[in-house]
mmCIF file of C-alpha atoms in Angstrom:
data_model
loop_
_atom_site.group_PDB
_atom_site.id
_atom_site.type_symbol
_atom_site.label_atom_id
_atom_site.label_comp_id
_atom_site.label_asym_id
_atom_site.label_seq_id
_atom_site.Cartn_x
_atom_site.Cartn_y
_atom_site.Cartn_z
ATOM 1 C CA MET A 1428 13.889 -5.023 -17.483
ATOM 2 C CA PHE A 1429 12.662 -1.622 -18.607
ATOM 3 C CA GLN A 1430 13.335 1.022 -21.250
ATOM 4 C CA ALA A 1431 14.847 4.397 -20.386
ATOM 5 C CA LEU A 1432 16.620 7.315 -21.994
ATOM 6 C CA LEU A 1433 20.145 7.305 -20.608
ATOM 7 C CA LEU A 1434 22.618 10.188 -20.620
ATOM 8 C CA GLU A 1435 26.299 9.366 -20.203
ATOM 9 C CA GLN A 1436 29.536 11.328 -19.932
ATOM 10 C CA ALA A 1437 33.000 9.870 -19.410
ATOM 11 C CA ASN A 1438 35.257 11.331 -16.720
ATOM 12 C CA GLY A 1439 33.568 14.711 -16.728
ATOM 13 C CA ARG A 1440 34.432 15.374 -20.390
ATOM 14 C CA PRO A 1441 31.492 17.154 -22.132
ATOM 15 C CA GLU A 1442 32.733 16.047 -25.547
ATOM 16 C CA SER A 1443 32.071 12.420 -24.527
ATOM 17 C CA PHE A 1444 28.348 13.092 -23.949
ATOM 18 C CA ALA A 1445 25.973 10.477 -25.344
ATOM 19 C CA ALA A 1446 22.196 10.059 -25.153
ATOM 20 C CA ARG A 1447 20.563 6.757 -26.026
ATOM 21 C CA LEU A 1448 17.573 4.524 -25.463
ATOM 22 C CA ALA A 1449 18.758 1.823 -23.090
ATOM 23 C CA THR A 1450 17.393 -1.391 -21.618
ATOM 24 C CA LEU A 1451 18.000 -1.413 -17.881
ATOM 25 C CA ASP A 1452 17.291 -3.707 -14.969
ATOM 26 C CA GLU A 1453 15.514 -2.639 -11.776
ATOM 27 C CA ALA A 1454 18.812 -3.320 -10.021
ATOM 28 C CA ASP A 1455 20.143 -0.299 -11.933
ATOM 29 C CA LEU A 1456 17.684 2.028 -10.175
ATOM 30 C CA PRO A 1457 19.036 4.289 -7.422
ATOM 31 C CA PRO A 1458 18.926 2.763 -3.919
ATOM 32 C CA LEU A 1459 15.823 3.153 -1.778
ATOM 33 C CA ASN A 1460 17.522 5.798 0.342
ATOM 34 C CA GLU A 1461 17.259 8.081 -2.709
ATOM 35 C CA GLY A 1462 13.549 7.416 -3.040
ATOM 36 C CA ASP A 1463 11.029 5.464 -0.989
ATOM 37 C CA LEU A 1464 8.666 4.686 -3.871
ATOM 38 C CA THR A 1465 9.178 2.493 -6.904
ATOM 39 C CA VAL A 1466 6.776 3.648 -9.607
ATOM 40 C CA ASP A 1467 5.496 2.695 -13.022
ATOM 41 C CA VAL A 1468 5.784 5.801 -15.220
ATOM 42 C CA GLN A 1469 3.036 5.880 -17.834
ATOM 43 C CA TYR A 1470 3.644 9.363 -19.258
ATOM 44 C CA SER A 1471 6.339 11.988 -19.034
ATOM 45 C CA THR A 1472 6.963 15.208 -20.935
ATOM 46 C CA LEU A 1473 9.666 17.397 -22.435
ATOM 47 C CA ASN A 1474 10.244 20.687 -20.664
ATOM 48 C CA TYR A 1475 12.900 23.244 -21.582
ATOM 49 C CA LYS A 1476 15.163 21.844 -18.846
ATOM 50 C CA ASP A 1477 14.741 18.330 -20.291
ATOM 51 C CA GLY A 1478 15.676 19.704 -23.708
ATOM 52 C CA LEU A 1479 18.845 21.224 -22.275
ATOM 53 C CA ALA A 1480 19.777 17.900 -20.662
ATOM 54 C CA LEU A 1481 18.984 15.716 -23.678
ATOM 55 C CA THR A 1482 20.938 17.919 -26.079
ATOM 56 C CA ASN A 1483 23.754 18.737 -23.625
ATOM 57 C CA GLN A 1484 23.200 22.479 -24.136
ATOM 58 C CA GLY A 1485 23.179 23.407 -20.461
ATOM 59 C CA PRO A 1486 24.656 22.211 -17.142
ATOM 60 C CA VAL A 1487 21.451 20.524 -16.019
ATOM 61 C CA VAL A 1488 22.841 17.067 -15.225
ATOM 62 C CA ARG A 1489 25.005 17.005 -12.111
ATOM 63 C CA LYS A 1490 25.422 13.274 -11.682
ATOM 64 C CA TRP A 1491 26.348 10.680 -14.313
ATOM 65 C CA PRO A 1492 24.961 8.519 -15.779
ATOM 66 C CA MET A 1493 21.500 10.102 -15.647
ATOM 67 C CA VAL A 1494 17.981 9.272 -16.741
ATOM 68 C CA PRO A 1495 16.387 12.652 -17.589
ATOM 69 C CA GLY A 1496 12.761 13.653 -17.159
ATOM 70 C CA ILE A 1497 11.753 16.085 -14.414
ATOM 71 C CA ASP A 1498 8.056 15.158 -14.738
ATOM 72 C CA GLY A 1499 6.172 11.903 -14.523
ATOM 73 C CA ALA A 1500 2.692 10.499 -13.980
ATOM 74 C CA GLY A 1501 1.737 6.924 -13.305
ATOM 75 C CA THR A 1502 1.171 4.386 -10.532
ATOM 76 C CA VAL A 1503 3.011 3.413 -7.367
ATOM 77 C CA LEU A 1504 4.350 -0.150 -7.501
ATOM 78 C CA GLU A 1505 6.063 -0.403 -4.117
ATOM 79 C CA SER A 1506 6.016 2.008 -1.174
ATOM 80 C CA ARG A 1507 8.000 2.554 1.989
ATOM 81 C CA HIS A 1508 6.256 5.878 2.583
ATOM 82 C CA ALA A 1509 3.329 6.093 4.992
ATOM 83 C CA ALA A 1510 1.225 8.308 2.725
ATOM 84 C CA TRP A 1511 1.491 6.147 -0.396
ATOM 85 C CA ARG A 1512 0.350 2.626 -1.254
ATOM 86 C CA ALA A 1513 0.774 0.382 -4.255
ATOM 87 C CA GLY A 1514 -1.787 1.329 -6.867
ATOM 88 C CA ASP A 1515 -1.940 5.046 -5.984
ATOM 89 C CA ALA A 1516 -1.839 7.422 -8.962
ATOM 90 C CA PHE A 1517 0.724 10.227 -8.738
ATOM 91 C CA VAL A 1518 2.106 13.342 -10.424
ATOM 92 C CA HIS A 1519 5.753 14.299 -10.017
ATOM 93 C CA ASN A 1520 7.379 17.668 -10.829
ATOM 94 C CA GLY A 1521 10.948 18.746 -10.175
ATOM 95 C CA TRP A 1522 12.733 18.135 -6.851
ATOM 96 C CA GLY A 1523 16.074 17.629 -8.636
ATOM 97 C CA VAL A 1524 14.858 14.573 -10.537
ATOM 98 C CA GLY A 1525 16.603 14.384 -13.909
ATOM 99 C CA GLU A 1526 19.434 16.479 -12.454
ATOM 100 C CA THR A 1527 20.858 14.739 -9.385
ATOM 101 C CA GLN A 1528 18.420 11.806 -9.208
ATOM 102 C CA TRP A 1529 17.258 9.534 -12.012
ATOM 103 C CA GLY A 1530 14.138 10.876 -13.687
ATOM 104 C CA CYS A 1531 10.936 9.860 -15.392
ATOM 105 C CA LEU A 1532 11.823 9.362 -19.064
ATOM 106 C CA ALA A 1533 11.796 5.676 -18.206
ATOM 107 C CA GLU A 1534 9.302 2.901 -17.586
ATOM 108 C CA ARG A 1535 10.431 2.644 -13.947
ATOM 109 C CA ALA A 1536 11.605 5.251 -11.467
ATOM 110 C CA ARG A 1537 12.402 5.566 -7.781
ATOM 111 C CA LEU A 1538 10.972 8.739 -6.265
ATOM 112 C CA ARG A 1539 10.523 10.387 -2.884
ATOM 113 C CA GLY A 1540 6.985 10.193 -1.546
ATOM 114 C CA ASN A 1541 7.258 13.613 0.107
ATOM 115 C CA GLY A 1542 7.588 15.213 -3.342
ATOM 116 C CA LEU A 1543 4.602 13.652 -5.076
ATOM 117 C CA VAL A 1544 1.097 15.011 -5.568
ATOM 118 C CA ARG A 1545 -1.872 12.705 -5.963
ATOM 119 C CA LEU A 1546 -3.189 12.705 -9.506
ATOM 120 C CA PRO A 1547 -6.292 14.939 -9.497
ATOM 121 C CA SER A 1548 -9.423 13.045 -10.505
ATOM 122 C CA ALA A 1549 -10.041 15.715 -13.159
ATOM 123 C CA PHE A 1550 -7.010 14.542 -15.164
ATOM 124 C CA THR A 1551 -5.697 11.369 -16.740
ATOM 125 C CA PRO A 1552 -1.947 10.701 -16.471
ATOM 126 C CA ARG A 1553 -1.603 11.892 -20.069
ATOM 127 C CA GLN A 1554 -3.407 15.142 -19.304
ATOM 128 C CA ALA A 1555 -1.301 15.668 -16.194
ATOM 129 C CA MET A 1556 1.811 15.469 -18.360
ATOM 130 C CA ALA A 1557 0.273 17.755 -20.961
ATOM 131 C CA ILE A 1558 0.276 20.197 -18.049
ATOM 132 C CA GLY A 1559 3.602 19.106 -16.541
ATOM 133 C CA THR A 1560 6.035 21.470 -14.866
ATOM 134 C CA ALA A 1561 5.245 24.092 -17.516
ATOM 135 C CA GLY A 1562 1.542 24.218 -16.632
ATOM 136 C CA TYR A 1563 2.177 23.869 -12.916
ATOM 137 C CA THR A 1564 4.601 26.812 -13.186
ATOM 138 C CA ALA A 1565 2.008 28.818 -15.104
ATOM 139 C CA MET A 1566 -0.490 28.155 -12.304
ATOM 140 C CA LEU A 1567 2.046 29.221 -9.666
ATOM 141 C CA SER A 1568 2.438 32.455 -11.633
ATOM 142 C CA VAL A 1569 -1.313 33.045 -11.774
ATOM 143 C CA LEU A 1570 -1.595 32.382 -8.042
ATOM 144 C CA ALA A 1571 1.182 34.902 -7.388
ATOM 145 C CA LEU A 1572 -0.751 37.534 -9.365
ATOM 146 C CA GLU A 1573 -3.893 36.785 -7.376
ATOM 147 C CA ASP A 1574 -2.010 36.862 -4.072
ATOM 148 C CA HIS A 1575 -0.806 40.360 -4.982
ATOM 149 C CA GLY A 1576 -4.356 41.504 -5.642
ATOM 150 C CA VAL A 1577 -4.447 41.355 -9.444
ATOM 151 C CA ALA A 1578 -7.969 40.745 -10.777
ATOM 152 C CA PRO A 1579 -9.564 40.803 -14.240
ATOM 153 C CA THR A 1580 -10.741 44.351 -13.516
ATOM 154 C CA SER A 1581 -7.140 45.456 -12.890
ATOM 155 C CA GLY A 1582 -6.333 45.670 -16.599
ATOM 156 C CA GLU A 1583 -4.426 43.945 -19.382
ATOM 157 C CA VAL A 1584 -2.021 41.068 -18.654
ATOM 158 C CA LEU A 1585 1.023 40.303 -20.808
ATOM 159 C CA VAL A 1586 2.292 36.742 -21.305
ATOM 160 C CA THR A 1587 5.730 36.403 -22.908
ATOM 161 C CA GLY A 1588 6.972 33.278 -24.662
ATOM 162 C CA ALA A 1589 3.319 32.628 -25.307
ATOM 163 C CA THR A 1590 3.624 29.656 -27.657
ATOM 164 C CA GLY A 1591 5.835 27.771 -25.207
ATOM 165 C CA GLY A 1592 4.567 25.402 -22.562
ATOM 166 C CA VAL A 1593 4.362 27.915 -19.705
ATOM 167 C CA GLY A 1594 3.040 30.649 -21.968
ATOM 168 C CA SER A 1595 0.357 28.543 -23.637
ATOM 169 C CA ILE A 1596 -1.125 27.361 -20.364
ATOM 170 C CA ALA A 1597 -0.809 30.804 -18.771
ATOM 171 C CA VAL A 1598 -2.813 32.284 -21.669
ATOM 172 C CA ALA A 1599 -5.483 29.585 -21.306
ATOM 173 C CA LEU A 1600 -5.727 29.979 -17.516
ATOM 174 C CA LEU A 1601 -5.830 33.768 -17.473
ATOM 175 C CA SER A 1602 -8.390 33.923 -20.266
ATOM 176 C CA ARG A 1603 -10.695 31.454 -18.529
ATOM 177 C CA LEU A 1604 -10.400 33.494 -15.316
ATOM 178 C CA GLY A 1605 -11.641 36.549 -17.202
ATOM 179 C CA PHE A 1606 -8.414 38.446 -17.890
ATOM 180 C CA LYS A 1607 -7.696 40.342 -21.102
ATOM 181 C CA VAL A 1608 -4.481 38.699 -22.301
ATOM 182 C CA THR A 1609 -1.812 39.951 -24.703
ATOM 183 C CA ALA A 1610 0.392 37.122 -25.966
ATOM 184 C CA ALA A 1611 3.958 38.015 -27.011
ATOM 185 C CA THR A 1612 5.585 35.579 -29.426
ATOM 186 C CA GLY A 1613 8.140 35.400 -32.192
ATOM 187 C CA LYS A 1614 5.916 32.950 -34.039
ATOM 188 C CA THR A 1615 3.374 35.339 -35.498
ATOM 189 C CA ALA A 1616 2.063 32.526 -37.710
ATOM 190 C CA GLU A 1617 0.681 30.989 -34.513
ATOM 191 C CA ALA A 1618 -1.739 33.866 -33.899
ATOM 192 C CA ASP A 1619 -4.802 31.684 -34.510
ATOM 193 C CA TYR A 1620 -3.463 29.106 -32.043
ATOM 194 C CA LEU A 1621 -3.025 31.760 -29.352
ATOM 195 C CA ARG A 1622 -6.441 33.281 -29.973
ATOM 196 C CA ALA A 1623 -7.978 29.815 -29.662
ATOM 197 C CA LEU A 1624 -6.369 29.612 -26.199
ATOM 198 C CA GLY A 1625 -7.972 32.921 -25.282
ATOM 199 C CA ALA A 1626 -5.479 35.667 -26.179
ATOM 200 C CA THR A 1627 -7.179 38.900 -27.229
ATOM 201 C CA THR A 1628 -4.061 40.585 -28.664
ATOM 202 C CA ILE A 1629 -0.913 39.185 -30.307
ATOM 203 C CA MET A 1630 2.370 41.082 -29.895
ATOM 204 C CA ASP A 1631 5.594 40.465 -31.809
ATOM 205 C CA ARG A 1632 8.277 39.595 -29.274
ATOM 206 C CA ALA A 1633 10.669 41.884 -31.167
ATOM 207 C CA GLU A 1634 8.900 44.816 -29.492
ATOM 208 C CA LEU A 1635 10.313 43.635 -26.154
ATOM 209 C CA ALA A 1636 13.560 41.907 -27.081
ATOM 210 C CA LEU A 1637 15.961 44.884 -27.426
ATOM 211 C CA PRO A 1638 17.263 47.356 -24.814
ATOM 212 C CA GLY A 1639 14.669 49.997 -23.927
ATOM 213 C CA LYS A 1640 14.134 52.976 -21.641
ATOM 214 C CA PRO A 1641 14.053 52.372 -17.867
ATOM 215 C CA LEU A 1642 10.463 53.647 -17.747
ATOM 216 C CA GLN A 1643 8.097 53.318 -20.697
ATOM 217 C CA LYS A 1644 4.423 53.967 -21.302
ATOM 218 C CA GLU A 1645 2.359 52.205 -18.643
ATOM 219 C CA ARG A 1646 0.356 49.365 -20.144
ATOM 220 C CA TRP A 1647 0.255 46.111 -18.162
ATOM 221 C CA ALA A 1648 -1.555 45.464 -14.909
ATOM 222 C CA ALA A 1649 0.498 42.282 -14.644
ATOM 223 C CA VAL A 1650 2.964 40.173 -16.596
ATOM 224 C CA VAL A 1651 3.782 36.457 -16.710
ATOM 225 C CA ASP A 1652 7.335 36.305 -18.093
ATOM 226 C CA ALA A 1653 9.015 33.089 -19.216
ATOM 227 C CA VAL A 1654 11.802 34.762 -21.220
ATOM 228 C CA GLY A 1655 14.019 36.905 -18.986
ATOM 229 C CA SER A 1656 16.746 39.368 -20.040
ATOM 230 C CA HIS A 1657 15.652 42.440 -22.048
ATOM 231 C CA THR A 1658 12.142 41.052 -22.476
ATOM 232 C CA LEU A 1659 11.614 40.989 -18.723
ATOM 233 C CA VAL A 1660 13.213 44.418 -18.282
ATOM 234 C CA ASN A 1661 10.964 45.988 -20.922
ATOM 235 C CA ALA A 1662 7.915 44.290 -19.432
ATOM 236 C CA LEU A 1663 8.804 45.807 -16.048
ATOM 237 C CA ALA A 1664 9.275 49.231 -17.648
ATOM 238 C CA GLN A 1665 5.780 49.027 -19.192
ATOM 239 C CA THR A 1666 3.974 47.744 -16.076
ATOM 240 C CA ARG A 1667 1.464 50.103 -14.530
ATOM 241 C CA TYR A 1668 1.757 51.631 -11.062
ATOM 242 C CA GLY A 1669 1.422 48.914 -8.416
ATOM 243 C CA GLY A 1670 1.506 46.123 -10.984
ATOM 244 C CA VAL A 1671 3.035 42.657 -10.597
ATOM 245 C CA VAL A 1672 5.462 40.787 -12.842
ATOM 246 C CA THR A 1673 6.232 37.095 -12.332
ATOM 247 C CA ALA A 1674 9.543 35.685 -13.572
ATOM 248 C CA CYS A 1675 9.848 31.962 -14.217
ATOM 249 C CA GLY A 1676 12.063 31.519 -17.286
ATOM 250 C CA LEU A 1677 15.281 32.452 -19.047
ATOM 251 C CA ALA A 1678 14.759 31.619 -22.711
ATOM 252 C CA GLN A 1679 16.382 34.917 -23.744
ATOM 253 C CA GLY A 1680 18.947 34.917 -20.950
ATOM 254 C CA MET A 1681 19.656 34.872 -17.213
ATOM 255 C CA ASP A 1682 20.705 38.515 -17.102
ATOM 256 C CA LEU A 1683 18.504 41.364 -15.854
ATOM 257 C CA PRO A 1684 19.968 44.407 -17.644
ATOM 258 C CA GLY A 1685 17.579 46.973 -16.235
ATOM 259 C CA SER A 1686 16.904 49.704 -13.714
ATOM 260 C CA VAL A 1687 15.349 49.987 -10.275
ATOM 261 C CA ALA A 1688 13.067 52.716 -11.664
ATOM 262 C CA PRO A 1689 9.929 50.546 -12.047
ATOM 263 C CA PHE A 1690 10.263 49.387 -8.441
ATOM 264 C CA ILE A 1691 10.896 52.704 -6.712
ATOM 265 C CA LEU A 1692 8.877 55.043 -8.968
ATOM 266 C CA ARG A 1693 5.894 52.851 -9.824
ATOM 267 C CA GLY A 1694 5.842 50.377 -6.963
ATOM 268 C CA VAL A 1695 6.065 47.422 -9.340
ATOM 269 C CA THR A 1696 6.562 44.005 -7.737
ATOM 270 C CA LEU A 1697 8.832 41.384 -9.318
ATOM 271 C CA ALA A 1698 7.768 37.968 -8.035
ATOM 272 C CA GLY A 1699 10.096 35.025 -8.589
ATOM 273 C CA ILE A 1700 8.453 31.673 -9.383
ATOM 274 C CA ASP A 1701 10.294 28.508 -8.371
ATOM 275 C CA SER A 1702 8.632 25.262 -9.349
ATOM 276 C CA VAL A 1703 11.521 22.898 -8.603
ATOM 277 C CA MET A 1704 11.711 23.084 -4.812
ATOM 278 C CA ALA A 1705 8.272 24.559 -4.042
ATOM 279 C CA PRO A 1706 6.898 23.014 -0.816
ATOM 280 C CA LEU A 1707 4.181 20.405 -1.050
ATOM 281 C CA PRO A 1708 1.287 22.656 0.136
ATOM 282 C CA LYS A 1709 2.050 25.128 -2.647
ATOM 283 C CA ARG A 1710 2.224 22.297 -5.188
ATOM 284 C CA GLN A 1711 -1.064 20.876 -3.994
ATOM 285 C CA ARG A 1712 -2.714 24.290 -4.191
ATOM 286 C CA ALA A 1713 -1.503 24.727 -7.773
ATOM 287 C CA TRP A 1714 -2.739 21.302 -8.888
ATOM 288 C CA ASP A 1715 -6.089 21.826 -7.149
ATOM 289 C CA ARG A 1716 -6.545 25.060 -9.049
ATOM 290 C CA LEU A 1717 -5.442 23.498 -12.331
ATOM 291 C CA ALA A 1718 -8.137 20.855 -11.844
ATOM 292 C CA ARG A 1719 -10.674 23.639 -11.340
ATOM 293 C CA ASP A 1720 -9.567 26.308 -13.791
ATOM 294 C CA LEU A 1721 -7.907 24.621 -16.781
ATOM 295 C CA ASP A 1722 -10.168 23.425 -19.582
ATOM 296 C CA PRO A 1723 -8.963 19.896 -20.488
ATOM 297 C CA ALA A 1724 -10.220 20.418 -24.048
ATOM 298 C CA LEU A 1725 -7.698 23.229 -24.483
ATOM 299 C CA LEU A 1726 -4.892 20.854 -23.525
ATOM 300 C CA GLU A 1727 -5.486 18.939 -26.742
ATOM 301 C CA ARG A 1728 -5.012 22.124 -28.776
ATOM 302 C CA MET A 1729 -1.531 22.590 -27.348
ATOM 303 C CA THR A 1730 -0.333 18.982 -26.966
ATOM 304 C CA GLU A 1731 1.700 16.686 -29.196
ATOM 305 C CA GLU A 1732 2.359 13.085 -28.158
ATOM 306 C CA VAL A 1733 5.598 11.280 -28.964
ATOM 307 C CA SER A 1734 7.022 7.890 -28.020
ATOM 308 C CA LEU A 1735 10.011 7.353 -25.744
ATOM 309 C CA PRO A 1736 12.314 6.364 -28.666
ATOM 310 C CA THR A 1737 11.437 9.548 -30.591
ATOM 311 C CA ALA A 1738 11.796 11.887 -27.611
ATOM 312 C CA LEU A 1739 15.479 12.543 -28.356
ATOM 313 C CA GLU A 1740 14.739 13.999 -31.781
ATOM 314 C CA LYS A 1741 11.800 15.983 -30.407
ATOM 315 C CA ALA A 1742 14.108 17.467 -27.762
ATOM 316 C CA ARG A 1743 16.381 18.742 -30.531
ATOM 317 C CA GLN A 1744 13.379 20.355 -32.217
ATOM 318 C CA LEU A 1745 12.348 21.912 -28.914
ATOM 319 C CA MET A 1746 15.743 23.540 -28.464
ATOM 320 C CA ALA A 1747 15.678 24.759 -32.076
ATOM 321 C CA GLY A 1748 12.417 26.622 -31.393
ATOM 322 C CA GLN A 1749 10.417 24.322 -33.673
ATOM 323 C CA VAL A 1750 7.833 23.267 -31.083
ATOM 324 C CA ARG A 1751 4.751 24.985 -29.736
ATOM 325 C CA GLY A 1752 2.753 24.127 -26.635
ATOM 326 C CA ARG A 1753 3.380 20.884 -24.803
ATOM 327 C CA ILE A 1754 5.042 17.591 -25.690
ATOM 328 C CA VAL A 1755 3.764 14.478 -23.938
ATOM 329 C CA VAL A 1756 5.971 11.380 -23.964
ATOM 330 C CA LYS A 1757 4.120 8.064 -23.868
ATOM 331 C CA ILE A 1758 6.491 5.814 -21.978
ATOM 332 C CA ALA A 1759 5.142 2.330 -22.608
ATOM 333 C CA ALA A 1760 5.288 1.005 -26.168
#
């Protein structure tokens, strides 16, 4: 028997949605053809997508009932995969888990070995979940900037949604790599927190949130955007000639109400960041760089730990904008 958060909906009726802490049996786990590893999940986390699923605010779950949790870290219990053995430590991010396949907000899970990364020796399972998909996405964004030739000497980098999970880790990574970072946030009271992560300038997100001109004063050598909509459009309009903007979030919206002007008049590149279905070599590269470039001490500044039974309430706070940084869920009591 094991504990899990369980999401249920009767006959496709959203009004029947329920989320609860349930006691399940291993026989309840998906069949082995949906995952060739049975794992002990020690820690998980709450990402924005998990918040949407747990509060039923977005069409994340596509199969019912569902155990949410797109991230997990722990130990392999049983393996039918050639690359994994019982006792191996793993990190899991994405791959449709918590959407179409039962996820990691549970003491047990069944996962696909092809989607797992070995836990880097630099991190404990708790630290890996303090990073989670948010930090892994932030690292993918930083790698995209580097792959497009952006360096600390290129100029100032803007990070939007800076007090969120992606933003917080992006600020910490870029600062440690030597970049001058401007952190845009609606939580101006968190300025000291952002400066402690390495931000040199704090910007009120209101400066980016409303419709603006197609081309604005050139400022940013690069941008890591986790917000979307007008914020992303304004960031593009302010990016310098030849600059790069990565897009990985939609906190403000999925729309892109802008102009082609930054692309055809300034040669700006818009690089999409997908963390869910990224191939294993790209995942491994990101985690290798996280192990090298992320200061574990900074993780503690941005991390709050909650228990599995309290994760539901914390998800509501996350969706209400009452959380900063990262939320780690300790699975075992």
